[in-house]
Coordinates of C-alpha atoms and ligand atoms in Angstrom, one line a residue:
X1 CA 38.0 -0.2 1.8
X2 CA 36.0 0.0 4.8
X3 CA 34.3 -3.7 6.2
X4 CA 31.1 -4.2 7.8
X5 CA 29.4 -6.9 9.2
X6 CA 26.1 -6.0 6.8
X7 CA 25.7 -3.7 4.0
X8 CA 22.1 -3.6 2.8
X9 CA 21.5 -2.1 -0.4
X10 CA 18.2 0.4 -0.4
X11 CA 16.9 2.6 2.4
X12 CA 13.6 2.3 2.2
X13 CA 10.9 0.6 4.7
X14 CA 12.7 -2.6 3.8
X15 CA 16.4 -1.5 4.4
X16 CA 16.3 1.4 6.8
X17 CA 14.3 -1.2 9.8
X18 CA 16.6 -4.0 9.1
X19 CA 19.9 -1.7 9.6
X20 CA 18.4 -0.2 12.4
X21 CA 17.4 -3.8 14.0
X22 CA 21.1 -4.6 12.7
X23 CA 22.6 -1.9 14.9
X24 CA 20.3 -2.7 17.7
X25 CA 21.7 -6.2 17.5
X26 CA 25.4 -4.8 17.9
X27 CA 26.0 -5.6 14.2
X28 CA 28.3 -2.9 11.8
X29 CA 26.1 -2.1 9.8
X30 CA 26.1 0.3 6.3
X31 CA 23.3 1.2 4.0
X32 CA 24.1 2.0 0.3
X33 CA 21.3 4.8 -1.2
X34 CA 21.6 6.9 -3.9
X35 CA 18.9 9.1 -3.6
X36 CA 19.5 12.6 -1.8
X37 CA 17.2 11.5 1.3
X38 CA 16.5 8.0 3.1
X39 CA 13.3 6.4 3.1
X40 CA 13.0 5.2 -0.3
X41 CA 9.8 4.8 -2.4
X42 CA 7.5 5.1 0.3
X43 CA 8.5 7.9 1.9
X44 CA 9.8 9.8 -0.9
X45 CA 7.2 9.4 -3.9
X46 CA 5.0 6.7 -2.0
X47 CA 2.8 6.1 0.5
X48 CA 3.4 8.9 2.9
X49 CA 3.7 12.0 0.1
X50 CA 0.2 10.3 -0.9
X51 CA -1.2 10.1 2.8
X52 CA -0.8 13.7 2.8
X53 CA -2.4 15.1 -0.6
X54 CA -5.2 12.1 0.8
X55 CA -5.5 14.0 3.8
X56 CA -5.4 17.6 2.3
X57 CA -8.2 16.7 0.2
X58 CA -10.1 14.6 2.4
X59 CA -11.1 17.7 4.5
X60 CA -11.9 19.4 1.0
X61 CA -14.3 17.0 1.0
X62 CA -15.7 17.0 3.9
X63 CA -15.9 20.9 3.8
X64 CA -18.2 20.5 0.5
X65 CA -20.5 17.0 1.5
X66 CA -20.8 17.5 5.6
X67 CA -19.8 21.5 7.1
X68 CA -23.1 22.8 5.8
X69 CA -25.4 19.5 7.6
X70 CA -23.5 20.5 11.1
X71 CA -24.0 23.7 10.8
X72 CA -20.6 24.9 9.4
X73 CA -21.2 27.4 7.1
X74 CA -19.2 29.6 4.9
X75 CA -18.3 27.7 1.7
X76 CA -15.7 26.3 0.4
X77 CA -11.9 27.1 0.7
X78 CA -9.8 27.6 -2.1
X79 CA -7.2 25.6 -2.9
X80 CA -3.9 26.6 -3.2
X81 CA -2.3 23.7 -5.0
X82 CA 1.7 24.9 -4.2
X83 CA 0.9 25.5 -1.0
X84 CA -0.4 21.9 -0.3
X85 CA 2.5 20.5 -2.6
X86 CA 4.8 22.3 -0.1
X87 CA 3.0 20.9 2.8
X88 CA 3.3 17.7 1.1
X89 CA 6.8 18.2 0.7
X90 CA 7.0 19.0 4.5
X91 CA 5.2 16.2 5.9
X92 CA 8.0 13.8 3.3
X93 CA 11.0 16.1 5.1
X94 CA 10.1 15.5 8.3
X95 CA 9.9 11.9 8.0
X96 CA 13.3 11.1 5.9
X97 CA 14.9 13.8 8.1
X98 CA 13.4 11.4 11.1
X99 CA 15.5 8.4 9.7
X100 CA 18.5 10.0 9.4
X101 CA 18.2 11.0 12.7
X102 CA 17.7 7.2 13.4
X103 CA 20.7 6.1 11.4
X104 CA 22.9 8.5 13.3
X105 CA 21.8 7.2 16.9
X106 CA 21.9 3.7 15.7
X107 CA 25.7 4.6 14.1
X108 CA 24.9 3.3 10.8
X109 CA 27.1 4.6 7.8
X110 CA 25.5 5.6 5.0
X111 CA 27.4 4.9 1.9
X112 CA 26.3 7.7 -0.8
X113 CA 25.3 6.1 -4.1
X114 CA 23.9 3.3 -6.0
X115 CA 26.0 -0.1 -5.2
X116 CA 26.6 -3.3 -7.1
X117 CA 27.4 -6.7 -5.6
X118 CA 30.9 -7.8 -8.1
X119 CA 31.2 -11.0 -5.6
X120 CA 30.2 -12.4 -2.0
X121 CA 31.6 -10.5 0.5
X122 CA 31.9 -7.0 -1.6
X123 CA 29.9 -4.3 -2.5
X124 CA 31.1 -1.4 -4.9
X125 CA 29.7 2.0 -4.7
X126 CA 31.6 4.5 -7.4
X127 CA 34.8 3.9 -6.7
X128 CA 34.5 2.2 -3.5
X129 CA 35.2 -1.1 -2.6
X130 CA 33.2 -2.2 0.4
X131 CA 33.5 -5.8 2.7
X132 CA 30.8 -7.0 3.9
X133 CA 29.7 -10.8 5.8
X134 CA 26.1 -10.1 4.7
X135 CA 24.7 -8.5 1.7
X136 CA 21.1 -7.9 1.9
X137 CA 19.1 -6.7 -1.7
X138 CA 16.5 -4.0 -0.5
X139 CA 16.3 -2.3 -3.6
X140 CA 12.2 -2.3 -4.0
X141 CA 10.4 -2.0 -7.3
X142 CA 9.6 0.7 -10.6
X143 CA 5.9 0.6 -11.7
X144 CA 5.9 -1.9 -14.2
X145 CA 5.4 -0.5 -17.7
X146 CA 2.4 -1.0 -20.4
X147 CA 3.0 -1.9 -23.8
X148 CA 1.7 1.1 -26.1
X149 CA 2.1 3.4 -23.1
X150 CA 5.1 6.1 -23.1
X151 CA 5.1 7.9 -19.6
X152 CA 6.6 11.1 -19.5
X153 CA 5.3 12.0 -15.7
X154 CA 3.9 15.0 -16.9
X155 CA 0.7 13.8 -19.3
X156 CA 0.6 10.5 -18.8
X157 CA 2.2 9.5 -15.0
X158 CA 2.9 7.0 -13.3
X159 CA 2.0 7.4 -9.2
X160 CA 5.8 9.3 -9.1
X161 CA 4.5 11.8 -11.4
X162 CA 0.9 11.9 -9.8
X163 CA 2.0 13.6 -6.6
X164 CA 3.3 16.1 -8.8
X165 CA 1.4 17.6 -10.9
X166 CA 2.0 21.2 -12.2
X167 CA -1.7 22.1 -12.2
X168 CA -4.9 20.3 -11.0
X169 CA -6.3 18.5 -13.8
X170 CA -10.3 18.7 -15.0
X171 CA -10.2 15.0 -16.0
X172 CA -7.8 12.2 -14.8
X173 CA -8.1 8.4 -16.5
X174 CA -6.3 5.9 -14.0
X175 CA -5.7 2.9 -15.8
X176 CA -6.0 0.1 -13.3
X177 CA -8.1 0.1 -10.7
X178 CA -5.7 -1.3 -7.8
X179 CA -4.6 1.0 -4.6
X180 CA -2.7 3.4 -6.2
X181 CA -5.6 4.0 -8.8
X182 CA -8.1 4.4 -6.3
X183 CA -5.7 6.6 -4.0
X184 CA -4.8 8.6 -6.8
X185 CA -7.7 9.1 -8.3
X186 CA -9.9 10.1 -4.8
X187 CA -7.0 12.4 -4.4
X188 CA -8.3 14.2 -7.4
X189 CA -11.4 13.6 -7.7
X190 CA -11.8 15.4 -4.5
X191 CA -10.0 18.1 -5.9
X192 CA -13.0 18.7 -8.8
X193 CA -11.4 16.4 -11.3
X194 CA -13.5 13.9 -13.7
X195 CA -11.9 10.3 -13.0
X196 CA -12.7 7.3 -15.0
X197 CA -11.2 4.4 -14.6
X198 CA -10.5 1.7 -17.0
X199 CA -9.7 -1.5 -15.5
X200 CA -9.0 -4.7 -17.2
X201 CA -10.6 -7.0 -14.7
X202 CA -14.7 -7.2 -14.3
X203 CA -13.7 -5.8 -10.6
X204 CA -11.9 -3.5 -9.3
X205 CA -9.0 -4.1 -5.9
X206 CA -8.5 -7.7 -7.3
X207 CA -7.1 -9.9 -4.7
X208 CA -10.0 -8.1 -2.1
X209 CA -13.0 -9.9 -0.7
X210 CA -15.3 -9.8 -3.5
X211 CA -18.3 -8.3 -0.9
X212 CA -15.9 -5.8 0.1
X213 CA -14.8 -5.0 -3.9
X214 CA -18.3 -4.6 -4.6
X215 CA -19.0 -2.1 -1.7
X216 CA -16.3 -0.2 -2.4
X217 CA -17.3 0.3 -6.1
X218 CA -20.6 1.0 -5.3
X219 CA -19.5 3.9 -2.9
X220 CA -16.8 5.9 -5.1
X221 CA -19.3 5.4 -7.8
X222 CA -21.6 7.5 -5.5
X223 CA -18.5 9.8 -4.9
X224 CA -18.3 10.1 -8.7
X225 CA -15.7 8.3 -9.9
X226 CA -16.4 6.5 -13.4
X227 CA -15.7 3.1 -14.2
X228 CA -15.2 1.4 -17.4
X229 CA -14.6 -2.5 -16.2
X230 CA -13.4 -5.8 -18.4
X231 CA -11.0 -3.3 -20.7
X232 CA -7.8 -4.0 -21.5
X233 CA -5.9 -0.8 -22.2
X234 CA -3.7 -1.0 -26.2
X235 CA -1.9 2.3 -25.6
X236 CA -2.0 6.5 -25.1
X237 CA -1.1 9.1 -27.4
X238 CA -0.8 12.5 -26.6
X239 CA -3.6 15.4 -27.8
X240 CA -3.2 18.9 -27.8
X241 CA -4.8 19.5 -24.4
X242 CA -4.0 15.9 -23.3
X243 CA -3.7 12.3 -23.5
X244 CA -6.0 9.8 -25.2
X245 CA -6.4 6.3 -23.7
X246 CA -7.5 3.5 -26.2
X247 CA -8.9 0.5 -24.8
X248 CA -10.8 -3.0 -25.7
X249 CA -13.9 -3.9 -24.4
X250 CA -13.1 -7.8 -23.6
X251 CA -16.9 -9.1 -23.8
X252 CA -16.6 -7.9 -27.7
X253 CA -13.7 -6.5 -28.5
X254 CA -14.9 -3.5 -29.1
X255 CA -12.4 -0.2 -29.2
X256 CA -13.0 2.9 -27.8
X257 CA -11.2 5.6 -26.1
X258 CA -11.6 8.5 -24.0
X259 CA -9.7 11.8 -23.6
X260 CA -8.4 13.5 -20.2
X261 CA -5.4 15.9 -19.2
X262 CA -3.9 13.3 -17.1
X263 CA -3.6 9.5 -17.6
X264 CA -2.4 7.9 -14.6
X265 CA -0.8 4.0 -15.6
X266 CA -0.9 2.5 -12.0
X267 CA -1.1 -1.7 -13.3
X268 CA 1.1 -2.8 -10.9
X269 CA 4.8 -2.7 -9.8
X270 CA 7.8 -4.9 -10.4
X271 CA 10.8 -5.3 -8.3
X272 CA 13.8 -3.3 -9.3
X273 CA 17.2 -5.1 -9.1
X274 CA 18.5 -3.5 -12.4
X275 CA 22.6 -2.7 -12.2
X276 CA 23.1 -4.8 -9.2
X277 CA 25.3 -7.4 -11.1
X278 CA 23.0 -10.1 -9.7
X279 CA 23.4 -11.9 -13.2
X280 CA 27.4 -12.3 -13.1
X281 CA 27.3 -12.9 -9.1
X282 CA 25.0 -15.6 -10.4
X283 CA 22.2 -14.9 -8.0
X284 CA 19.0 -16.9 -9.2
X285 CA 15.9 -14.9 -10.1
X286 CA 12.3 -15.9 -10.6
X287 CA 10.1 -16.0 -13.7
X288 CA 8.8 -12.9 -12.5
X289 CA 12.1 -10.6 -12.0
X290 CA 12.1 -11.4 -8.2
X291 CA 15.0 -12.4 -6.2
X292 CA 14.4 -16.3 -5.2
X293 CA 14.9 -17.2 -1.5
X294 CA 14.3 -19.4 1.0
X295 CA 12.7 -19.3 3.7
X296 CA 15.8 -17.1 5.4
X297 CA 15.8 -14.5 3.0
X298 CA 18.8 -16.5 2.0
X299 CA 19.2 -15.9 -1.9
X300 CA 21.2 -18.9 -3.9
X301 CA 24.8 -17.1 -3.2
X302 CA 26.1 -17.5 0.0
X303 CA 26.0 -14.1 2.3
X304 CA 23.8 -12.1 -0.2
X305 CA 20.2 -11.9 1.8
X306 CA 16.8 -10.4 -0.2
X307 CA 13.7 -9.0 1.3
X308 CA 10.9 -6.8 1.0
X309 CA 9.3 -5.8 -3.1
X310 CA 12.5 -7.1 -4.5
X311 CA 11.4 -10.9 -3.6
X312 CA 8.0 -12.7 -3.7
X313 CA 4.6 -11.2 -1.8
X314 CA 2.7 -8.5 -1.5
X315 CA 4.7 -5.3 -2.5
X316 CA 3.9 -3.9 1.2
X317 CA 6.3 -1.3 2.9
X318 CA 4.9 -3.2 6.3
X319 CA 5.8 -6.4 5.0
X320 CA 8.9 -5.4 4.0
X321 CA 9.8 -4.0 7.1
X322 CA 8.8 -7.0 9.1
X323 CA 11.2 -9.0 6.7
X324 CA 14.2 -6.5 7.5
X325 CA 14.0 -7.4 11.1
X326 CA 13.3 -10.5 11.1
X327 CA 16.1 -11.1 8.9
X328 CA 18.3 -8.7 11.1
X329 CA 17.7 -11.1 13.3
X330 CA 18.8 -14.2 11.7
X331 CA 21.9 -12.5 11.0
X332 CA 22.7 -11.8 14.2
X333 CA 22.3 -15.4 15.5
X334 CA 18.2 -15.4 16.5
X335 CA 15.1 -16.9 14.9
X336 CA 13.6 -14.2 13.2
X337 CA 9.9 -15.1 11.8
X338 CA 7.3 -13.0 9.6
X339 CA 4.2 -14.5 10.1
X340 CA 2.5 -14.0 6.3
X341 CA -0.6 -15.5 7.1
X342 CA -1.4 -11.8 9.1
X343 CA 0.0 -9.0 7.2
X344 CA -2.6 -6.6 7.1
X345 CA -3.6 -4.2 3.7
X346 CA -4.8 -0.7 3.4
X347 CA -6.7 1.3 0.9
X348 CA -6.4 5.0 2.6
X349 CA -9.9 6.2 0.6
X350 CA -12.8 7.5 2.2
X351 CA -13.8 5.6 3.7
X352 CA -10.5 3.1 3.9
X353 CA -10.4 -0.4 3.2
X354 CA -9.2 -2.5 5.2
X355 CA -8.6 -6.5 5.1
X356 CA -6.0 -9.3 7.1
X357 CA -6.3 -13.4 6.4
X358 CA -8.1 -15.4 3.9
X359 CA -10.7 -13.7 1.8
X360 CA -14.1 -15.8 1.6
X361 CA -13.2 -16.5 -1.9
X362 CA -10.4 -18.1 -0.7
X363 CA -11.9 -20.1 1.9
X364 CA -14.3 -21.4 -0.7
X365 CA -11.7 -22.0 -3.0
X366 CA -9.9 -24.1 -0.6
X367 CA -13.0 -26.0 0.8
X368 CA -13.0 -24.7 4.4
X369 CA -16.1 -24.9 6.6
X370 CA -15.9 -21.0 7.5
X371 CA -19.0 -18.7 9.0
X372 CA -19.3 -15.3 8.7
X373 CA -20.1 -12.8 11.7
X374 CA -21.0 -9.0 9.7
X375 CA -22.0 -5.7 10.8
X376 CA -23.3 -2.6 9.1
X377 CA -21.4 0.7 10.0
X378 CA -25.0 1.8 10.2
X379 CA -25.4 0.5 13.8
X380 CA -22.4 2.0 14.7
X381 CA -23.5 5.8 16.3
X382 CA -19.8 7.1 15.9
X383 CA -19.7 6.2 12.2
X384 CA -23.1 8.2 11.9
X385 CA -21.9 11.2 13.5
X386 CA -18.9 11.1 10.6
X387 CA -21.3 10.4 7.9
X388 CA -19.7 7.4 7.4
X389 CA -22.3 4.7 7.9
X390 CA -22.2 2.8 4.4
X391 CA -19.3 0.0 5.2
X392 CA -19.3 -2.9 7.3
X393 CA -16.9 -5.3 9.1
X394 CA -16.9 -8.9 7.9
X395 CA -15.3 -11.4 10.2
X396 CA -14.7 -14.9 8.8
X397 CA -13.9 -17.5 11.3
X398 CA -13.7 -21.7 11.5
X399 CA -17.1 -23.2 11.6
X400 CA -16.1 -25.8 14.1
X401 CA -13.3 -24.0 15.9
X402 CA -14.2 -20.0 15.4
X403 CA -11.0 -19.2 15.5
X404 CA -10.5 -15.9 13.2
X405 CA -9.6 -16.5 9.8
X406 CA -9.6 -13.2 8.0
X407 CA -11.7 -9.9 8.6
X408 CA -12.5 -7.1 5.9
X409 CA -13.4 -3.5 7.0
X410 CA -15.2 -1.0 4.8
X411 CA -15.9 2.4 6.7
X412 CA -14.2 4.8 8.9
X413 CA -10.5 4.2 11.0
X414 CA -10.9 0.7 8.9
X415 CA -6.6 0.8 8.3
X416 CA -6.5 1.4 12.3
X417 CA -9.4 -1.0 13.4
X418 CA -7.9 -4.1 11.4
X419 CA -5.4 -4.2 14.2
X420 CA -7.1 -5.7 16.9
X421 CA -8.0 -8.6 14.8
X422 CA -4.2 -9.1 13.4
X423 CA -3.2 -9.2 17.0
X424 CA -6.0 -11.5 18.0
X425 CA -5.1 -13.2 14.5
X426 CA -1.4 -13.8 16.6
X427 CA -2.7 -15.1 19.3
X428 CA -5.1 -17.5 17.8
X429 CA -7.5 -16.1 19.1
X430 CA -11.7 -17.1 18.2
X431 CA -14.8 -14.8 17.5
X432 CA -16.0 -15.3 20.5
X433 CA -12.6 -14.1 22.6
X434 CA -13.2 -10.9 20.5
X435 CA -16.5 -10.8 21.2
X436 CA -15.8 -11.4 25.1
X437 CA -13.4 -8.3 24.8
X438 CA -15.3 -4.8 26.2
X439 CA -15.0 -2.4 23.3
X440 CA -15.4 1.7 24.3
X441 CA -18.4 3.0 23.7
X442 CA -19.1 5.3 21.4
X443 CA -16.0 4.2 19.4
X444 CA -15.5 2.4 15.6
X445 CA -13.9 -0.4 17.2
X446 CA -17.2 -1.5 18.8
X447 CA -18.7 -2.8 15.0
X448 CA -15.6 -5.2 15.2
X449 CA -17.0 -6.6 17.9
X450 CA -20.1 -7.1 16.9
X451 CA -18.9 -8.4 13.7
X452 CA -17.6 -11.0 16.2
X453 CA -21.1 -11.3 18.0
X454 CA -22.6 -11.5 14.8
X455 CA -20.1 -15.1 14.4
X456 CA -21.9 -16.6 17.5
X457 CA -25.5 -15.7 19.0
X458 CA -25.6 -12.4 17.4
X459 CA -24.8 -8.5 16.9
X460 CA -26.9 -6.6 19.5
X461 CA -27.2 -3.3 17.4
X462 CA -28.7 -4.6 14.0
Ligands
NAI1 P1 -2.3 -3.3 -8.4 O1 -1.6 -4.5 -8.7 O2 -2.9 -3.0 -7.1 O3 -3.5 -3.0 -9.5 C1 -3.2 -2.9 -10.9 C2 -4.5 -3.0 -11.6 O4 -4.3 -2.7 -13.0 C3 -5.1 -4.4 -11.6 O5 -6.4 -4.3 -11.1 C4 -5.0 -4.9 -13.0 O6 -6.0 -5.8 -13.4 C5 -5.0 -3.6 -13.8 N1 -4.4 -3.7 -15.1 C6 -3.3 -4.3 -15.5 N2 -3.1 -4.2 -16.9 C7 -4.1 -3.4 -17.3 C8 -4.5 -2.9 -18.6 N3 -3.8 -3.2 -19.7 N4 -5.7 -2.2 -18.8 C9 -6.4 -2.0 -17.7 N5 -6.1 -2.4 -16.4 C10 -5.0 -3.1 -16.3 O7 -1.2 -2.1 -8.8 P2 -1.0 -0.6 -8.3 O8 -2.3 0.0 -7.9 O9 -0.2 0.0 -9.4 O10 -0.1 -0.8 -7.0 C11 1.3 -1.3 -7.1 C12 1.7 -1.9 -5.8 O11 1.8 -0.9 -4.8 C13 0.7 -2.9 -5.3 O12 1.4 -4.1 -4.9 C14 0.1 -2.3 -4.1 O13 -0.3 -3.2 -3.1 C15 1.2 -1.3 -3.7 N6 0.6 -0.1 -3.1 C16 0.0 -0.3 -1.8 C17 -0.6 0.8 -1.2 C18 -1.3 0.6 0.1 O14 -1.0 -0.4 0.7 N7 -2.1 1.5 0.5 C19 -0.7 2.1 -1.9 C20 -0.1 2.1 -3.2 C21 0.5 1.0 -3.7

């Protein structure tokens, strides 16, 4: 029996950062994984395996839509799908290799397996019996399943089985138009596929400012993605060739379905805690399978600690990662904090989506005298060299105070440009401290600023 001062079940963006800010912290620190390489979700079948196929097939696209108006010519390339699996695979390697790299500087044991909690203090893994003071639950989430729907990550996948695929397919049919959908499905729509996707709400990204949802439509609808809206999906069946996706029309009722040679069921996550013995520990959960805690990451057993997609929020790897070190923090004595009114989201498309704060939606919703300062990508000459004009940046700030409340970016670098307003979002910071702020020129970042003109006496390129 070895003992530790924290064992932290999971190794993903959750786990690894809080061991790592454990160590740092001069705490002995183990992480259970059972998975052959660290990084978890994200890194293994998540957001960085997709970041590559998005890249891959983002200069596809460009090569087809843009080479031949700068003079490239030449035609396309073909694609080689192994080879960009392999790359794919590559660009995944390097970065779980990278944490274990980490976890050996940083002298943090990992324990081989899946672990269970059997009391406070001790966590099994096999055989094993390990001590622990802390106990942290970082075991993520499993897409949430669909009644009617039988995945077999082959025909009909969830985004695991997406990355994966043993052949480009001619037609894809995401069901659900959230991130993963829309990730997904530009992945292979650029790659010649037909996507339709059937989505149960009359809009698609729900949750994003309903402006910004409405851009975005309006643009992959240009790219040629289909969109069936206001269905609610009954169930799939394989075909011969396929999968068929039955759906009701909610305005009537009506049924109808469609045919493709992948479906891809991307209607959310939910946290996965399954053989951790949480029941028999007596660890209280949430209507909604989450792990309940305060506001310490301090679940109702004493010295067992939750964070990230196993307990409430947005199933984020970044705000999971903030909650790992914040909470390594706490444990080691300090006041660790995650500010949730600024936690940034990303939709890596063409062009990316990107938003921080309160939605205008929301701000109506909650009766709030807000203004709003907006700019067109279109007066922004670097977004025109890219062929990229067709978003905006929306800034949202206090009426009375303009201090920043939220900010939504539809166009080019929008997952890097929502930065400077988190940070200004920090520092409480108004539209005009961002307007004051001298922004390169010819750069993207200069439509955030006017964005935050546009808040007090105006934009100057518009
Ligand atoms: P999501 O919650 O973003 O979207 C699911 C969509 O499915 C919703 O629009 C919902 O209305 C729809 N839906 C549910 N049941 C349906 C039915 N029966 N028929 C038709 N539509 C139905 O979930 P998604 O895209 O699966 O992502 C899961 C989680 O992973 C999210 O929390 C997301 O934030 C996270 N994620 C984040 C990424 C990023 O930050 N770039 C990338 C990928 C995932």
């Amino acid at each position: 029996m070895a003992s530790f001062d924290v064992i932290i079940l999971g190794a993903g963006p959750g786990g690894y950062v809080c061991a790592i800010r454990c160590a740092q912290l001069g705490l002995k620190t183990a992480v259970v994984e059972g998975r052959e390489t660290l990084g978890g979700t994200c890194l293994n079948v998540g957001c960085i395996p997709s970041k590559a196929l998005l890249n891959a097939t983002h200069h596809l696209h460009e090569v087809h839509e843009n080479f031949e108006k700068m003079g490239l010519m030449g035609g396309a390339p073909t694609v080689d799908w192994a080879k960009m699996q392999d790359y794919k695979q590559d660009v995944v390697n390097g970065n779980t290799k990278g944490i274990e790299f980490l976890f050996k500087k940083n002298k943090i044991t990992w324990l081989k397996g899946y672990g269970s909690i059997p009391a406070a203090g001790q966590v099994r893994v096999g055989d094993e019996l390990h001590e622990a003071k802390s106990i942290v639950i970082a075991t993520g989430s499993e897409p949430a399943s669909l009644p009617g729907v039988t995945v077999d990550e082959k025909t009909v996948v969830t985004s695991t089985g997406a990355l994966t695929l043993g052949s480009i397919p001619k037609s894809v049919v995401v069901i659900g138009a959230g991130v993963i959908g829309l990730e997904m499905g530009s992945v292979y729509k650029r790659l010649g596929a037909e996507v339709t996707v059937v989505e149960f709400l009359d809009a698609i990204t729900p949750g994003m400012d309903g402006e910004v949802a409405k851009s975005f439509q309006k643009i992959l609808t240009k790219q040629g993605f289909k969109f069936i809206l206001g269905a609610a999906v009954q169930g799939t069946e394989l075909t011969k060739t396929g999968a068929r996706v039955t759906y009701k029309l909610r305005k009537d009722d009506s049924e109808a379905s469609l045919e493709a040679d992948v479906v891809l069921v991307a209607t959310g996550r939910k946290p996965y805690t399954a053989g951790l013995g949480l029941e028999a520990l007596g660890v209280e959960m949430l209507p909604r399978g989450q792990v309940k805690t305060d506001s310490h990451f301090a679940t109702s057993v004493p010295g067992v600690y939750a964070i990230g997609d196993a307990i409430v929020g947005p199933m984020l790897a970044h705000k999971a990662e903030d909650e790992g070190m914040a909470l390594a923090e706490i444990l080691a004595g300090k006041a660790g904090h995650v500010n949730y009114d600024v936690i940034p989201g990303v939709v890596y498309t063409t062009p990316e989506v990107a938003s921080v704060g309160k939605t205008e939606e929301q701000l109506k919703e909650a009766g709030r005298a807000y203004k709003v300062g907006k700019f067109p990508f279109m007066g922004n000459a670097r977004a025109k060299a890219v062929f990229q004009a067709e978003g905006f940046v929306k800034l949202l700030a206090d009426k009375e105070t303009d201090r920043i409340l939220g900010c939504h970016i539809i166009g080019p670098g929008a997952g890097d440009l929502i930065h400077e307003v988190c940070v200004a979002m920090e520092f409480g910071a108004s539209a005009q401290d961002l307007a004051l702020t001298c922004h390169a020129h010819p750069t993207y970042s200069e439509a955030v600023r006017e964005a935050a003109l546009a808040c007090g006496d105006g934009a100057i390129h518009v």
